[in-house]
Amino acid sequence: MAKKKTIQGFDRNLASYGDTGFSRYLRRAFLSSAGYDKIDLDRPVIGIVDTSSDYNTCHRQMPEMVQAVKRGILQAGGLPMAFPTISLNEILTSPTTMLYRNLQAMDTEEMIRAQPMDAVVLVGGCDKTLPAQIMAAISADIPAVSVVAGPMLTGSWRGERLGACTDCRRMWARHRSGELSKAEIDEIEQALCSTGGTCMVMGTASTMACVVETLGLMLPGGATPPHASGDRLKNCVASGRQAVAVAGMGLKPSDILTPASFRNALIVLMSLSGSTNAVVHITAMARRAGIKLTSDDYNAAAEKVPVIVDCKPAGKGYMEDLHRAGGVPVLLKELAPFLDLSALTVTGKTLGEMIAPVQPPGEWQTTIRRLSDPLYPGNAIVSLKGSLAPNGAVIKAAAANPELIRHVGKAIVFESPEDAIARLDNPELGITPDHVMVLRNGGPIAAGMPEAGSLPIPRYLSSQGVKDMVRVSDARMSGTAYGTIVLHCCPEAAAGGPIALVRDGDLIELDVENRRIDLLVDAAELTMREKAFRPPPLPARGWARLYAQHVTQADEGCDLDFL
Ligand code: FES
C-alpha cells in the first residue's frame, strides 16, 4: 500500500537513542517479537484507547467493542494497536471522578503523543471518560474518531420502566420518605441497571455523547446505540474504518473544531435539556481548542432553543427511545435553523451534507419533538450571576420546580458534603421548605467538585411530602438529578468566593428569569466577614495537591491551568 504523506506508521514518535536508524531498527526487532511482519509494518497505525476495566461496569462489553474497532481498521488497510489508559466509573471512584478527569486527559494525551500512531480511536463512555478523551485528542491534535460505550437498556420493577439514574434517585427519595420499604428498595436495586452501558437517561454520559457527535468528532448516529446492541458494534467497525480514512486525509481535531462547531454543540445541549456537567466539560474542551466560551454563549443558546428531546430527567423517555427515533442526525435535522451547517465532521463532510438525506422527526415517535411542539419552551440550563456568584453559577431550569425559580429564603449552611450528611436529617436544625440549603467547600479546589449539590430533602420534610427546595452550592450534581438546584457557584468557597461568607439566617434570592443569585447581606457586613475568612488547607501530597494548586474554576472548565 502506497504511503500518503500523512502516514508515518511506526516511524512516528521514535524512542530517543541518539541514532534514528538504530531506533527504527530496534523498534522493528521488538515488533517482530509480537509477530508483525513487513506487510503489517507498512500500514497506517491506528491507536485504540481502550478503557475496559473491571471497575467500570459502564464499559462492560468494551473488549468486544475494541475487537470490532480492530476489524474495521483491518478492513480499511490499517494496523490496529490498542492500549489501556485510566478508566473512570462514576459509582466506583472516590471521592469523585471529577478529581481524575484531567489526570485521564493527561494520561491519554501523553500516550497518544508518545506512541506511534497515525490516527486514534477513542473508546470511552462513562461520564468523565469522554470529555477527558476529547480534551486529550484536541491537545495531541492527531486524526481522531470518538466511540462511546452507549447506554444501558431499561429495566423494570413491578411493571414500571426504570433507568439509571433518574429513577435511582426518585426511588431512593421515596424510600427515604418511608413510601417504599427496605424489601422493596432491595428489589429495585436489582432492577435499575439491566445491562452494561452508560446511564440511559439524558445524564452526563448521554449528553456528552450527543455533544461530541454534534462537534463532528464521532460518526453520525454514534451517540445513541445501546451498549448491548448490534448497532453499537456496527458503529465500532465503521469508526475503525473511518479512522484509517482520517489518517489518510490528515483530518485533525483542529481542522474540525471551530467557534461555530461549539455553538452548534450548545444548541444541542439546550435542546436535550442536557446535564449541567456538560457546561464544565464543553468549556474545558473549547479552552483546549483555544476557544473561550462564556455564560453569555450558553444563555444565548438556551434562550433561542426549546427542549425537544423527551428524555429523563426533564422528560419521560430513555436513550433507547432516542436511538429508535433516529438519534442525533434526526435531532440535528430539526435543529437545522439554529445550526451552522458548514461545520466540518470526521466524515470529511459538513454537518449540512451529513444531514441532507436525513428525514425530520416522524409522527410515529414522541422522543424527538418538532420545534413547533416543544417539551419545554427554552432556557433549559440558565447561567446565573449575582452577589453570591460573581463569576457565575448554573441551574437546570427545565428540571426545577416552576414555583421555586423565583424565591427568597433564609440560608441554612453546610460546611462540606460530610457536614451535610451528618446534620441534614436532624430535626433540631428547624429547616422549613422555604429555607435555602447552602453547601460550600464542594468546589474544585476544596473537594474535586463532587456531585454533592443535589442535597437530599431532609427526611422529616420529605416524609411530609416536600419534594423540592432551593439548594445552592459550589459543587456539581449528576446529570440524572432534578430539582431547584443552583450549582458551580464561582468563585468557590475555598477560593474566597462569597459563598464562603454566607451564615445561617442570611437571605438568599434566586431569580432565574433575571438570571440572578444574590446574597442579601449589606456590603459592610460582607467586608467584615471577608477579613475573617481563612481558606481550608490544601491536601498534603500527590495528585490531590497538584490538582488543588492548579485547577481552574468552573467558569473555565476546571482544567489544570498549565494544560
Ligand atoms: Fe457510568 Fe452513569 S455511572 S454513565
XYZ file of N, CA and C in Angstrom, residues 203-366:
492
model
N -28.324 11.923 31.151
C -27.329 12.330 32.133
C -26.080 12.812 31.412
N -24.983 12.852 32.150
C -23.769 13.429 31.565
C -23.225 12.577 30.421
N -23.205 11.262 30.589
C -22.639 10.413 29.538
C -23.428 10.564 28.239
N -24.762 10.524 28.346
C -25.604 10.635 27.147
C -25.473 12.031 26.535
N -25.491 13.047 27.397
C -25.372 14.423 26.895
C -24.057 14.602 26.148
N -22.963 14.154 26.777
C -21.653 14.366 26.157
C -21.520 13.574 24.858
N -22.127 12.393 24.803
C -22.080 11.618 23.558
C -22.772 12.399 22.433
N -23.947 12.982 22.732
C -24.670 13.766 21.713
C -23.873 15.019 21.336
N -23.220 15.624 22.321
C -22.418 16.829 22.070
C -21.223 16.492 21.169
N -20.550 15.391 21.462
C -19.350 15.036 20.677
C -19.745 14.659 19.249
N -20.894 13.998 19.095
C -21.368 13.715 17.727
C -21.643 15.039 17.003
N -22.256 15.995 17.682
C -22.544 17.305 17.065
C -21.263 18.042 16.711
N -20.252 17.914 17.572
C -18.965 18.573 17.291
C -18.288 17.996 16.057
N -18.752 16.838 15.616
C -18.195 16.248 14.395
C -17.050 15.286 14.641
N -16.823 14.922 15.911
C -15.693 14.031 16.205
C -16.105 12.560 16.294
N -17.383 12.294 16.025
C -17.919 10.931 16.098
C -18.696 10.683 14.816
N -18.785 9.444 14.377
C -19.576 9.172 13.174
C -21.042 9.514 13.416
N -21.756 9.978 12.394
C -23.185 10.281 12.567
C -23.926 9.057 13.095
N -24.757 9.280 14.083
C -25.520 8.169 14.669
C -24.755 7.408 15.732
N -23.564 7.881 16.089
C -22.722 7.122 17.021
C -23.060 7.300 18.485
N -23.849 8.318 18.825
C -24.049 8.626 20.250
C -25.038 7.697 20.930
N -26.023 7.190 20.188
C -27.182 6.599 20.875
C -27.326 5.077 20.859
N -26.667 4.305 19.964
C -26.932 2.867 20.006
C -26.635 2.263 21.380
N -27.558 1.456 21.917
C -27.313 0.853 23.231
C -26.048 -0.016 23.239
N -25.462 -0.098 24.419
C -24.222 -0.866 24.610
C -24.385 -2.301 24.113
N -25.543 -2.891 24.409
C -25.731 -4.318 24.137
C -26.188 -4.599 22.706
N -26.235 -3.584 21.845
C -26.866 -3.785 20.534
C -25.867 -4.072 19.415
N -26.384 -4.659 18.363
C -25.595 -4.832 17.146
C -25.242 -3.502 16.520
N -26.155 -2.517 16.656
C -25.875 -1.180 16.116
C -24.608 -0.606 16.749
N -24.403 -0.864 18.043
C -23.198 -0.357 18.714
C -21.948 -0.971 18.087
N -21.988 -2.293 17.861
C -20.806 -2.950 17.286
C -20.585 -2.479 15.844
N -21.665 -2.262 15.120
C -21.509 -1.771 13.740
C -20.873 -0.378 13.744
N -21.247 0.433 14.730
C -20.627 1.766 14.847
C -19.124 1.635 15.130
N -18.770 0.621 15.927
C -17.339 0.405 16.231
C -16.576 0.041 14.954
N -17.129 -0.888 14.175
C -16.463 -1.319 12.936
C -16.313 -0.117 11.992
N -17.404 0.624 11.823
C -17.368 1.781 10.911
C -16.376 2.838 11.397
N -16.283 3.006 12.714
C -15.351 4.000 13.262
C -13.908 3.578 13.015
N -13.661 2.264 13.100
C -12.321 1.759 12.782
C -11.947 2.069 11.338
N -12.904 1.825 10.442
C -12.648 2.123 9.020
C -12.403 3.630 8.836
N -13.237 4.438 9.513
C -13.129 5.891 9.325
C -11.805 6.419 9.874
N -11.282 5.764 10.908
C -10.003 6.213 11.474
C -8.891 6.081 10.435
N -8.938 5.022 9.643
C -7.924 4.857 8.584
C -8.105 5.961 7.539
N -9.377 6.252 7.245
C -9.647 7.312 6.251
C -9.142 8.666 6.746
N -9.419 9.003 8.029
C -8.983 10.336 8.513
C -7.467 10.393 8.638
N -6.835 9.242 8.905
C -5.366 9.221 8.925
C -4.845 9.601 7.545
N -5.465 9.033 6.508
C -5.057 9.335 5.134
C -5.306 10.787 4.764
N -6.441 11.322 5.242
C -6.784 12.723 4.923
C -5.976 13.693 5.786
N -5.421 13.181 6.889
C -4.745 14.078 7.841
C -5.721 15.043 8.500
N -6.976 14.585 8.666
C -8.032 15.455 9.218
C -7.973 15.443 10.743
N -7.542 16.568 11.320
C -7.278 16.614 12.765
C -8.387 17.359 13.508
N -8.452 17.179 14.828
C -9.460 17.945 15.593
C -9.371 19.446 15.331
N -8.153 19.976 15.146
C -8.034 21.427 14.907
C -8.642 21.836 13.563
N -8.824 20.875 12.630
C -9.497 21.191 11.360
C -11.018 21.191 11.529
N -11.477 20.463 12.550
C -12.919 20.252 12.713
C -13.534 21.238 13.707
N -12.817 21.498 14.797
C -13.402 22.282 15.891
C -13.204 23.780 15.676
N -14.304 24.491 15.660
C -14.288 25.948 15.443
C -15.298 26.565 16.420
N -15.285 27.890 16.551
C -16.345 28.511 17.371
C -17.732 28.074 16.896
N -17.909 27.903 15.583
C -19.230 27.506 15.061
C -19.603 26.097 15.534
N -18.637 25.177 15.535
C -18.986 23.814 15.957
C -19.330 23.793 17.442
N -18.663 24.620 18.240
C -19.017 24.676 19.663
C -20.380 25.352 19.864
N -20.682 26.359 19.044
C -22.023 26.967 19.165
C -23.093 25.936 18.809
N -22.815 25.109 17.804
C -23.751 24.025 17.464
C -23.935 23.084 18.659
N -22.829 22.789 19.338
C -22.894 21.872 20.488
C -23.773 22.455 21.599
N -23.693 23.785 21.797
C -24.519 24.409 22.840
C -26.004 24.352 22.464
N -26.289 24.498 21.168
C -27.684 24.392 20.702
C -28.224 22.997 21.039
N -27.435 21.986 20.728
C -27.878 20.609 21.003
C -28.017 20.383 22.509
N -27.044 20.872 23.279
C -27.114 20.729 24.741
C -28.451 21.252 25.269
N -28.849 22.422 24.808
C -30.087 23.022 25.316
C -31.313 22.258 24.819
N -31.273 21.784 23.583
C -32.431 21.056 23.040
C -32.658 19.734 23.773
N -31.571 19.206 24.368
C -31.661 17.947 25.114
C -32.103 18.167 26.552
N -32.033 19.450 27.001
C -32.034 19.730 28.445
C -30.965 18.828 29.077
N -29.760 18.978 28.543
C -28.670 18.076 28.944
C -28.143 18.352 30.329
N -27.141 17.574 30.696
C -26.550 17.649 32.035
C -25.840 18.985 32.259
N -25.978 19.525 33.470
C -25.226 20.740 33.815
C -23.717 20.473 33.805
N -23.322 19.227 34.026
C -21.889 18.919 33.977
C -21.305 19.209 32.597
N -22.147 19.105 31.575
C -21.664 19.353 30.214
C -21.156 20.785 30.070
N -21.703 21.701 30.874
C -21.244 23.098 30.804
C -19.752 23.153 31.157
N -19.374 22.447 32.204
C -17.962 22.426 32.615
C -17.111 21.717 31.546
N -17.593 20.590 31.057
C -16.785 19.810 30.102
C -16.644 20.515 28.751
N -17.747 21.076 28.241
C -17.668 21.749 26.930
C -16.745 22.964 27.038
N -16.846 23.684 28.166
C -15.973 24.844 28.367
C -14.504 24.409 28.365
N -14.219 23.289 29.023
C -12.830 22.784 29.080
C -12.352 22.340 27.698
N -13.223 21.640 26.955
C -12.841 21.170 25.618
C -12.585 22.359 24.694
N -13.466 23.362 24.773
C -13.292 24.551 23.925
C -11.988 25.262 24.276
N -11.716 25.346 25.571
C -10.487 26.031 26.011
C -9.255 25.316 25.439
N -9.299 23.961 25.412
C -8.184 23.221 24.807
C -8.028 23.566 23.326
N -9.165 23.892 22.687
C -9.127 24.239 21.257
C -8.862 25.734 21.050
N -8.591 26.447 22.146
C -8.288 27.879 22.040
C -9.526 28.742 21.881
N -10.689 28.194 22.275
C -11.954 28.926 22.110
C -12.537 29.206 23.496
N -12.829 30.468 23.771
C -13.335 30.836 25.099
C -14.860 30.908 25.063
N -15.508 30.040 25.811
C -16.973 30.099 25.926
C -17.334 30.795 27.229
N -18.318 31.676 27.175
C -18.729 32.400 28.377
C -20.187 32.069 28.709
N -20.616 32.568 29.868
C -22.015 32.337 30.259
C -22.962 32.971 29.229
N -22.517 34.039 28.565
C -23.373 34.656 27.531
C -23.593 33.690 26.365
N -22.552 32.927 26.010
C -22.712 31.949 24.918
C -23.759 30.899 25.302
N -23.677 30.427 26.546
C -24.639 29.406 26.992
C -26.055 29.993 27.045
N -26.165 31.208 27.604
C -27.514 31.795 27.712
C -28.100 32.122 26.338
N -27.229 32.524 25.393
C -27.739 32.822 24.043
C -28.340 31.562 23.421
N -27.661 30.426 23.603
C -28.193 29.167 23.057
C -29.468 28.771 23.794
N -29.448 28.907 25.118
C -30.601 28.491 25.920
C -31.847 29.300 25.578
N -31.652 30.591 25.325
C -32.789 31.466 25.015
C -33.457 31.091 23.712
N -32.620 30.710 22.736
C -33.222 30.518 21.406
C -33.804 29.124 21.203
N -33.304 28.135 21.929
C -33.673 26.750 21.575
C -34.611 26.133 22.602
N -35.747 25.628 22.155
C -36.610 24.905 23.089
C -36.079 23.488 23.330
N -36.538 22.888 24.414
C -36.198 21.479 24.672
C -37.110 20.631 23.801
N -36.502 19.830 22.917
C -37.350 18.997 22.044
C -37.058 17.516 22.195
N -36.125 17.161 23.095
C -35.860 15.731 23.316
C -36.516 15.320 24.632
N -37.412 14.357 24.522
C -38.216 13.960 25.683
C -37.551 12.794 26.411
N -36.479 13.109 27.121
C -35.791 12.086 27.917
C -35.716 12.538 29.365
N -35.680 11.593 30.272
C -35.474 11.916 31.684
C -34.102 12.548 31.859
N -33.870 13.458 32.820
C -34.811 13.828 33.875
C -35.826 14.909 33.493
N -35.640 15.629 32.361
C -36.608 16.683 32.040
C -37.902 16.092 31.484
N -37.816 14.957 30.794
C -38.995 14.356 30.167
C -39.257 12.965 30.699
N -39.733 12.069 29.793
C -40.094 10.753 30.301
C -39.375 9.597 29.599
N -38.700 9.845 28.471
C -38.104 8.762 27.696
C -36.696 8.410 28.138
N -36.126 7.455 27.417
C -34.779 6.956 27.703
C -33.968 6.939 26.407
N -32.679 6.691 26.536
C -31.795 6.774 25.376
C -32.168 5.776 24.280
N -32.676 4.602 24.658
C -33.039 3.642 23.606
C -34.197 4.196 22.766
N -35.060 5.019 23.386
C -36.149 5.658 22.630
C -35.580 6.690 21.649
N -34.595 7.451 22.156
C -33.962 8.455 21.286
C -33.268 7.763 20.114
N -32.642 6.625 20.394
C -31.975 5.894 19.305
C -32.987 5.419 18.267
N -34.103 4.851 18.754
C -35.121 4.350 17.816
C -35.741 5.485 17.007
N -35.745 6.676 17.593
C -36.326 7.835 16.884
C -35.359 8.414 15.846
N -34.160 7.846 15.771
C -33.214 8.322 14.753
C -31.977 8.989 15.323
N -31.983 9.221 16.647
C -30.778 9.739 17.295
C -30.413 11.156 16.874
N -29.129 11.457 17.030
C -28.653 12.839 16.828
C -28.861 13.335 15.389
N -28.683 12.506 14.340
C -28.905 13.054 12.990
C -30.314 13.619 12.796
N -31.332 12.921 13.333
C -32.712 13.423 13.196
C -32.895 14.689 14.044
N -32.276 14.685 15.216
C -32.335 15.882 16.068
C -31.700 17.078 15.344
N -30.535 16.853 14.738
C -29.846 17.944 14.028
C -30.689 18.448 12.859
N -31.371 17.516 12.212
C -32.237 17.913 11.085
C -33.291 18.906 11.573
N -33.888 18.612 12.730
C -34.927 19.503 13.254
C -34.339 20.831 13.745
N -33.098 20.754 14.270
C -32.466 21.963 14.816
C -31.749 22.789 13.739
N -31.808 22.326 12.496
C -31.034 22.947 11.411
C -31.142 24.475 11.363
N -32.354 25.075 11.614
C -32.415 26.549 11.532
C -31.475 27.251 12.516
N -31.063 26.540 13.571
C -30.198 27.171 14.586
C -28.719 26.829 14.396
N -28.421 25.943 13.454
C -27.060 25.408 13.369
C -26.256 26.048 12.246
N -24.943 26.043 12.423
C -24.048 26.409 11.331
C -23.715 25.117 10.592
N -24.363 24.933 9.457
C -24.262 23.651 8.756
C -22.971 23.515 7.965
N -22.144 24.568 7.981
C -20.861 24.459 7.266
C -19.794 23.794 8.137
N -20.140 23.503 9.388
C -19.152 22.884 10.287
C -18.738 21.513 9.744
N -17.444 21.255 9.805
C -16.892 20.012 9.255
C -17.041 18.870 10.262
N -17.104 17.630 9.758
C -17.171 16.464 10.640
C -16.075 15.479 10.260
N -15.906 14.483 11.107
C -14.872 13.482 10.914
C -15.106 12.635 9.651
N -16.290 12.765 9.074
C -16.571 12.059 7.817
C -15.901 12.764 6.634
N -15.392 13.974 6.872
C -14.856 14.786 5.777
C -15.939 15.639 5.141
N -17.208 15.406 5.554
C -18.327 16.201 5.027
C -18.747 17.227 6.066
N -19.515 18.206 5.619
C -20.050 19.188 6.567
C -21.284 18.596 7.249
N -21.668 19.268 8.337
C -22.894 18.856 9.037
C -24.087 18.914 8.080
N -24.111 19.942 7.268
C -25.215 20.110 6.316
C -25.276 18.960 5.316
N -24.111 18.585 4.772
C -24.089 17.461 3.816
C -24.501 16.169 4.523
N -24.088 16.052 5.774
C -24.359 14.828 6.524
C -25.859 14.668 6.784
N -26.547 15.789 7.114
C -27.973 15.626 7.453
C -28.900 15.815 6.247
N -28.332 16.148 5.091
C -29.190 16.386 3.912
C -30.144 15.212 3.635
N -29.671 13.953 3.665
C -30.614 12.876 3.355
C -31.466 12.417 4.544
N -31.239 12.982 5.722
C -31.946 12.521 6.932
C -33.382 13.068 6.928
N -34.329 12.220 7.314
C -35.733 12.647 7.393
C -35.989 13.381 8.701
N -36.891 14.357 8.731
C -37.236 15.020 10.006
C -37.934 14.038 10.951
N -38.094 14.430 12.227
C -38.718 13.506 13.185
C -40.084 13.017 12.693
N -40.313 11.706 12.740
C -41.583 11.150 12.262
C -42.659 11.239 13.327
N -43.904 11.264 12.883
C -45.001 11.381 13.846
C -45.239 10.099 14.613
N -44.583 9.011 14.158
C -44.753 7.720 14.820
C -44.034 7.663 16.167
N -43.221 8.682 16.442
C -42.486 8.655 17.710
C -42.688 9.984 18.447
N -42.372 9.995 19.746
C -42.594 11.217 20.521
C -41.327 11.671 21.240
